[in-house]
């Protein structure tokens, strides 16, 4: 950055050595490269994650090492800020040392130039002409003026010097760009985390890492309402309001109070056909004591600026949708259904046959757009509302579920879908419960309960066997009893483990040679009894089964058998059905106060102006040295450009030709 | 092809800009102005103040580019005519693409982009062939291929713009919104920058080198199309629905394109320098003299740096509106800073320390890798706010 060398001998003092060092090009380049390399760290290592994640990833030793180096938050680490500060100092010193000289340079025409030095220039040309000096000067002035050069003349007695310049603004380019860098860094520092960092180091504030409601966060994690710069976020449900934001920092957060309250009146979201959000916006009311409330609508890319606070629409969420749920008991001999009300984000304690559990309602989604089947003529279809919840046992292990409210149609038949998985890394595994003709779960639930009802199963098993024996005109009461008992046993096996359990049982108790045969027989018997049980369900519903069943009812049976098989691995003692809901959305707001923004923006303007001036305006100096003598008038023409020697050389040659023409024509 | 001092001098006209303009230039300005006037009259109700500003800026930009570089006039006209033709053939139904011969095989956006891809690869090979055979004619063919490829690419983007509106008015957007679209933009801008230098310095010897980068981009594009089905037009996420996209992305790609040209010229520099080490190498070399290569390299980096700075600043202004802060140390932002710092250091070395030649050429080549990482690597390996084109 030191472009001007000072040839005067200078008293070597300590401060000038320091200044020399700070303003040196080598330091500047080193700092540029260091900032670049240090910045890479922060992009490779994910910043500001929960510390737990880092421990898992790197192990305790490296975690501690990285933590002490500030690598989890590089851009506010002390050492990084020190490098940036050095860059600012280095640039400032550079401006301090070079700018005055450059400004002088812009005005100085250097009229006292020596003949010898002109002759030494790379670009020089001389003429000996039979014209008087004054006329030559007139021609020079004409050519230079038409080429956009400014001129000064000095009479040295025996010779005259005309000095010409253009593109002096190029020098301003240097000053602009370098001032811009300093300005941007200072502005950025004002808006950055530095003040927080200092407060934290001096122990005035402490980052809170526990998940607490704002009211319970200790005072030392609260910032002052006067805090001039911050950037935080808050989620406001519809109809609620907020007067704080949370600042995410490293593994925790700080609470920043606002001098006003933001109420979310309404949140609207629009979707594309594909279900992707198209736009979302919030109607806000800003209230402040003793002030008229301000109403405004914000959307992505359209923030609200209120008294220096910028309020952005950043995300959306469920705001605690009210759910009317119904829990169908599974694994019971009776259809049990319990209705209850809850809402998203609530946690409920439930006592089940598998012990006490926690039901955590996590989310609700109004639309679920999926690609449509081939040939349906549509590209997308909506599966309707669903909600997700976790069921956590006493040991803390949780299984996640995703239940759809309405039956989803596949091949013309409706199914209640419920997805389940053991960890978020897995995809959901779906249970398809067929919807009965009324579009409800009732028939399936009755069928399922009947499988558990040992007395009724025994009764139907006997009836079925008796009927079969009668048809075959068999009269073996012993055998009849045995077959009925087998049926009952198979139903119990099936109810607890599906067809797999039956196969397993055969494997355990039958010699290998006969397994195939026995299994086939068992499956046949099992199917008979299951059909009989299903008929019983239909009969209770009032369906007349004497002349067989309809195609639809037969399909229902097949689907039920599939669902019952999956149900054995479902892992929940109940099935949650969503009856009705009252949708409550929440808007994710980001609120920022950045007083340095204007400083930074003025730096931006300077930078752009400076760069274009520096690259596209060339500072060029030309001299004409004129001396009248006995052999004619001697004209020496020389010049220099501050950079782009190639272009300057071309310009210089062009000017020689232009001058030549002018001088000869005159 | 050799460059004599004379034919460089010819470019330096003694007349000022206004004197240099010929009737064709004024006709050009009139055409652009009437085109913009037509657009303004018909569509002003759909534009906000910023978009009107962008229209004005584009008008002035097109006129001045046409004045400074006359071939741009013909290119713009042909692209306009072909695009309007394609749009007319479409009418108001996308289905026409399957039935109309011209759309199906030539000027639907997909076909045009395929033509662009093929022509760029062909042009690369032809440039190298010309260099190898020292055939001026072959080199001219290569230039013509590059111009044609650029035309088809631009038509592809223009028509794609229209196609997005045909899908649904709310899906419609300028095709610079994802990795697939910006790769086309990158190829076109790099080619245009190269073609400008080709005319300015009267040498076609660098074509093969620069077009290598474009061919690589085309290779990626083809893989992205056939391997990942990335060519489908997708609607915009809310954060991208802003007039800023129309200026931030193209400015960025002028930067990326110019850095690529610089790197490949740097590569040519190293190649020629290597040749010169051998006896008689300098005489035999088909490449322009080192001084010229060095100059093109510098000019290209300066241009790239100026536009990259502009683009990064525009990005910061946009971020301030969309994400709530002008700087978030998001990986893409940070890598933009790294690229910027890298070229800032390069320029300091050259302008104030006077470094020239081999080290600067090496640095320009390495700079391309840094740039590629910022452009592509961040999307591939890092996550963040800028995840609009994941691989």
Short mmCIF file of N, CA, C and O in Angstrom, two decimals, chain A residues 348-400:
data_model
loop_
_atom_site.label_atom_id
_atom_site.label_comp_id
_atom_site.label_asym_id
_atom_site.label_seq_id
_atom_site.Cartn_x
_atom_site.Cartn_y
_atom_site.Cartn_z
N UNK A 348 -48.05 -34.37 27.92
CA UNK A 348 -49.05 -34.99 28.81
C UNK A 348 -48.51 -36.27 29.40
O UNK A 348 -47.82 -37.03 28.72
N UNK A 349 -48.86 -36.49 30.66
CA UNK A 349 -48.49 -37.78 31.26
C UNK A 349 -49.63 -38.74 31.05
O UNK A 349 -50.78 -38.42 31.28
N UNK A 350 -49.30 -39.93 30.55
CA UNK A 350 -50.35 -40.92 30.36
C UNK A 350 -49.94 -42.22 31.03
O UNK A 350 -48.76 -42.60 30.99
N UNK A 351 -50.92 -42.87 31.66
CA UNK A 351 -50.64 -44.18 32.25
C UNK A 351 -51.13 -45.23 31.29
O UNK A 351 -52.28 -45.21 30.86
N UNK A 352 -50.24 -46.11 30.91
CA UNK A 352 -50.61 -47.14 29.94
C UNK A 352 -50.26 -48.50 30.51
O UNK A 352 -49.63 -48.61 31.57
N UNK A 353 -50.67 -49.52 29.75
CA UNK A 353 -50.35 -50.89 30.16
C UNK A 353 -48.84 -51.08 30.19
O UNK A 353 -48.31 -51.93 30.89
N UNK A 354 -48.11 -50.26 29.39
CA UNK A 354 -46.65 -50.38 29.36
C UNK A 354 -45.98 -49.45 30.36
O UNK A 354 -44.80 -49.15 30.25
N UNK A 355 -46.77 -48.95 31.32
CA UNK A 355 -46.21 -48.06 32.34
C UNK A 355 -46.49 -46.60 32.01
O UNK A 355 -47.06 -46.30 30.97
N UNK A 356 -46.02 -45.68 32.88
CA UNK A 356 -46.28 -44.25 32.64
C UNK A 356 -45.45 -43.76 31.44
O UNK A 356 -44.30 -44.16 31.27
N UNK A 357 -46.08 -42.93 30.64
CA UNK A 357 -45.40 -42.41 29.46
C UNK A 357 -45.70 -40.93 29.31
O UNK A 357 -46.67 -40.43 29.90
N UNK A 358 -44.86 -40.24 28.53
CA UNK A 358 -45.12 -38.84 28.25
C UNK A 358 -45.50 -38.70 26.78
O UNK A 358 -44.80 -39.22 25.91
N UNK A 359 -46.60 -38.02 26.56
CA UNK A 359 -47.03 -37.75 25.19
C UNK A 359 -46.63 -36.32 24.87
O UNK A 359 -47.09 -35.38 25.52
N UNK A 360 -45.73 -36.17 23.91
CA UNK A 360 -45.26 -34.82 23.56
C UNK A 360 -45.80 -34.45 22.19
O UNK A 360 -45.40 -35.04 21.18
N UNK A 361 -46.68 -33.48 22.15
CA UNK A 361 -47.23 -33.05 20.87
C UNK A 361 -46.29 -32.01 20.28
O UNK A 361 -46.01 -30.98 20.90
N UNK A 362 -45.79 -32.32 19.10
CA UNK A 362 -44.70 -31.48 18.56
C UNK A 362 -45.08 -30.53 17.44
O UNK A 362 -44.54 -29.45 17.34
N UNK A 363 -45.95 -30.98 16.56
CA UNK A 363 -46.20 -30.13 15.40
C UNK A 363 -47.54 -30.48 14.78
O UNK A 363 -48.07 -31.57 14.98
N UNK A 364 -48.03 -29.51 14.01
CA UNK A 364 -49.25 -29.72 13.26
C UNK A 364 -49.03 -29.11 11.90
O UNK A 364 -48.44 -28.03 11.78
N UNK A 365 -49.46 -29.81 10.88
CA UNK A 365 -49.35 -29.24 9.52
C UNK A 365 -50.68 -29.32 8.81
O UNK A 365 -51.29 -30.37 8.74
N UNK A 366 -51.06 -28.17 8.27
CA UNK A 366 -52.36 -28.08 7.63
C UNK A 366 -52.37 -28.78 6.27
O UNK A 366 -53.35 -29.41 5.90
N UNK A 367 -51.28 -28.62 5.52
CA UNK A 367 -51.21 -29.25 4.20
C UNK A 367 -50.09 -30.26 4.17
O UNK A 367 -49.05 -30.04 4.78
N UNK A 368 -50.28 -31.29 3.43
CA UNK A 368 -49.18 -32.21 3.15
C UNK A 368 -49.27 -32.58 1.69
O UNK A 368 -50.05 -33.44 1.30
N UNK A 369 -48.49 -31.85 0.90
CA UNK A 369 -48.58 -32.04 -0.55
C UNK A 369 -47.57 -33.09 -0.97
O UNK A 369 -46.40 -33.04 -0.60
N UNK A 370 -48.04 -34.05 -1.72
CA UNK A 370 -47.17 -35.12 -2.20
C UNK A 370 -47.34 -35.26 -3.71
O UNK A 370 -48.37 -34.87 -4.24
N UNK A 371 -46.34 -35.81 -4.37
CA UNK A 371 -46.51 -36.03 -5.81
C UNK A 371 -47.69 -36.97 -6.05
O UNK A 371 -47.88 -37.93 -5.30
N UNK A 372 -48.48 -36.66 -7.07
CA UNK A 372 -49.65 -37.49 -7.35
C UNK A 372 -49.23 -38.74 -8.10
O UNK A 372 -48.13 -38.83 -8.64
N UNK A 373 -50.13 -39.74 -8.14
CA UNK A 373 -49.84 -40.97 -8.85
C UNK A 373 -49.75 -40.70 -10.33
O UNK A 373 -50.37 -39.78 -10.85
N UNK A 374 -48.99 -41.52 -11.00
CA UNK A 374 -48.87 -41.43 -12.46
C UNK A 374 -50.26 -41.60 -13.07
O UNK A 374 -51.06 -42.42 -12.62
N UNK A 375 -50.52 -40.81 -14.09
CA UNK A 375 -51.77 -41.01 -14.83
C UNK A 375 -53.00 -40.44 -14.17
O UNK A 375 -54.10 -40.58 -14.67
N UNK A 376 -52.83 -39.78 -13.03
CA UNK A 376 -54.00 -39.21 -12.38
C UNK A 376 -54.36 -37.87 -12.99
O UNK A 376 -55.38 -37.28 -12.68
N UNK A 377 -53.47 -37.36 -13.86
CA UNK A 377 -53.75 -36.09 -14.52
C UNK A 377 -53.34 -34.89 -13.69
O UNK A 377 -53.32 -33.78 -14.17
N UNK A 378 -52.99 -35.13 -12.44
CA UNK A 378 -52.53 -34.04 -11.59
C UNK A 378 -51.10 -34.29 -11.18
O UNK A 378 -50.65 -35.42 -11.18
N UNK A 379 -50.42 -33.22 -10.83
CA UNK A 379 -49.02 -33.39 -10.44
C UNK A 379 -48.88 -33.59 -8.94
O UNK A 379 -47.97 -34.24 -8.47
N UNK A 380 -49.80 -33.01 -8.19
CA UNK A 380 -49.68 -33.09 -6.74
C UNK A 380 -51.02 -33.41 -6.11
O UNK A 380 -52.06 -33.18 -6.69
N UNK A 381 -50.97 -33.99 -4.93
CA UNK A 381 -52.21 -34.17 -4.17
C UNK A 381 -51.95 -33.87 -2.72
O UNK A 381 -50.83 -34.01 -2.21
N UNK A 382 -52.99 -33.42 -2.08
CA UNK A 382 -52.89 -33.02 -0.69
C UNK A 382 -53.37 -34.15 0.21
O UNK A 382 -54.48 -34.65 0.03
N UNK A 383 -52.55 -34.57 1.13
CA UNK A 383 -52.94 -35.63 2.07
C UNK A 383 -53.71 -35.07 3.26
O UNK A 383 -54.13 -35.82 4.14
N UNK A 384 -53.85 -33.77 3.31
CA UNK A 384 -54.61 -33.17 4.40
C UNK A 384 -53.78 -32.97 5.65
O UNK A 384 -52.57 -33.20 5.67
N UNK A 385 -54.44 -32.52 6.74
CA UNK A 385 -53.71 -32.17 7.95
C UNK A 385 -53.08 -33.39 8.63
O UNK A 385 -53.62 -34.49 8.56
N UNK A 386 -51.97 -33.17 9.29
CA UNK A 386 -51.42 -34.21 10.16
C UNK A 386 -50.77 -33.57 11.37
O UNK A 386 -50.59 -32.35 11.43
N UNK A 387 -50.46 -34.38 12.34
CA UNK A 387 -49.76 -33.86 13.51
C UNK A 387 -48.71 -34.87 13.93
O UNK A 387 -48.82 -36.06 13.61
N UNK A 388 -47.67 -34.38 14.57
CA UNK A 388 -46.61 -35.30 15.00
C UNK A 388 -46.49 -35.26 16.52
O UNK A 388 -46.73 -34.24 17.15
N UNK A 389 -46.14 -36.40 17.06
CA UNK A 389 -45.97 -36.47 18.52
C UNK A 389 -44.94 -37.53 18.85
O UNK A 389 -44.62 -38.38 18.02
N UNK A 390 -44.44 -37.41 20.06
CA UNK A 390 -43.50 -38.43 20.54
C UNK A 390 -44.09 -39.09 21.77
O UNK A 390 -44.76 -38.44 22.56
N UNK A 391 -43.79 -40.34 21.90
CA UNK A 391 -44.23 -41.08 23.06
C UNK A 391 -42.96 -41.53 23.77
O UNK A 391 -42.16 -42.27 23.20
N UNK A 392 -42.77 -40.99 24.98
CA UNK A 392 -41.52 -41.24 25.68
C UNK A 392 -41.79 -42.12 26.89
O UNK A 392 -42.69 -41.82 27.68
N UNK A 393 -41.04 -43.17 27.04
CA UNK A 393 -41.26 -44.04 28.20
C UNK A 393 -40.45 -43.56 29.39
O UNK A 393 -39.71 -42.57 29.30
N UNK A 394 -40.60 -44.28 30.52
CA UNK A 394 -39.96 -43.83 31.76
C UNK A 394 -38.45 -43.78 31.61
O UNK A 394 -37.77 -42.97 32.24
N UNK A 395 -37.89 -44.62 30.71
CA UNK A 395 -36.44 -44.65 30.52
C UNK A 395 -35.96 -43.50 29.63
O UNK A 395 -34.77 -43.35 29.39
N UNK A 396 -36.91 -42.73 29.11
CA UNK A 396 -36.53 -41.60 28.27
C UNK A 396 -36.47 -41.91 26.80
O UNK A 396 -36.18 -41.05 25.98
N UNK A 397 -36.72 -43.18 26.43
CA UNK A 397 -36.69 -43.54 25.02
C UNK A 397 -37.99 -43.09 24.36
O UNK A 397 -39.07 -43.27 24.92
N UNK A 398 -37.81 -42.51 23.17
CA UNK A 398 -39.00 -41.98 22.52
C UNK A 398 -39.19 -42.57 21.15
O UNK A 398 -38.23 -42.93 20.47
N UNK A 399 -40.45 -42.69 20.76
CA UNK A 399 -40.78 -43.12 19.41
C UNK A 399 -41.63 -42.00 18.82
O UNK A 399 -42.46 -41.42 19.50
N UNK A 400 -41.35 -41.68 17.58
CA UNK A 400 -42.04 -40.55 16.98
C UNK A 400 -43.14 -41.03 16.05
O UNK A 400 -42.96 -42.00 15.32
#
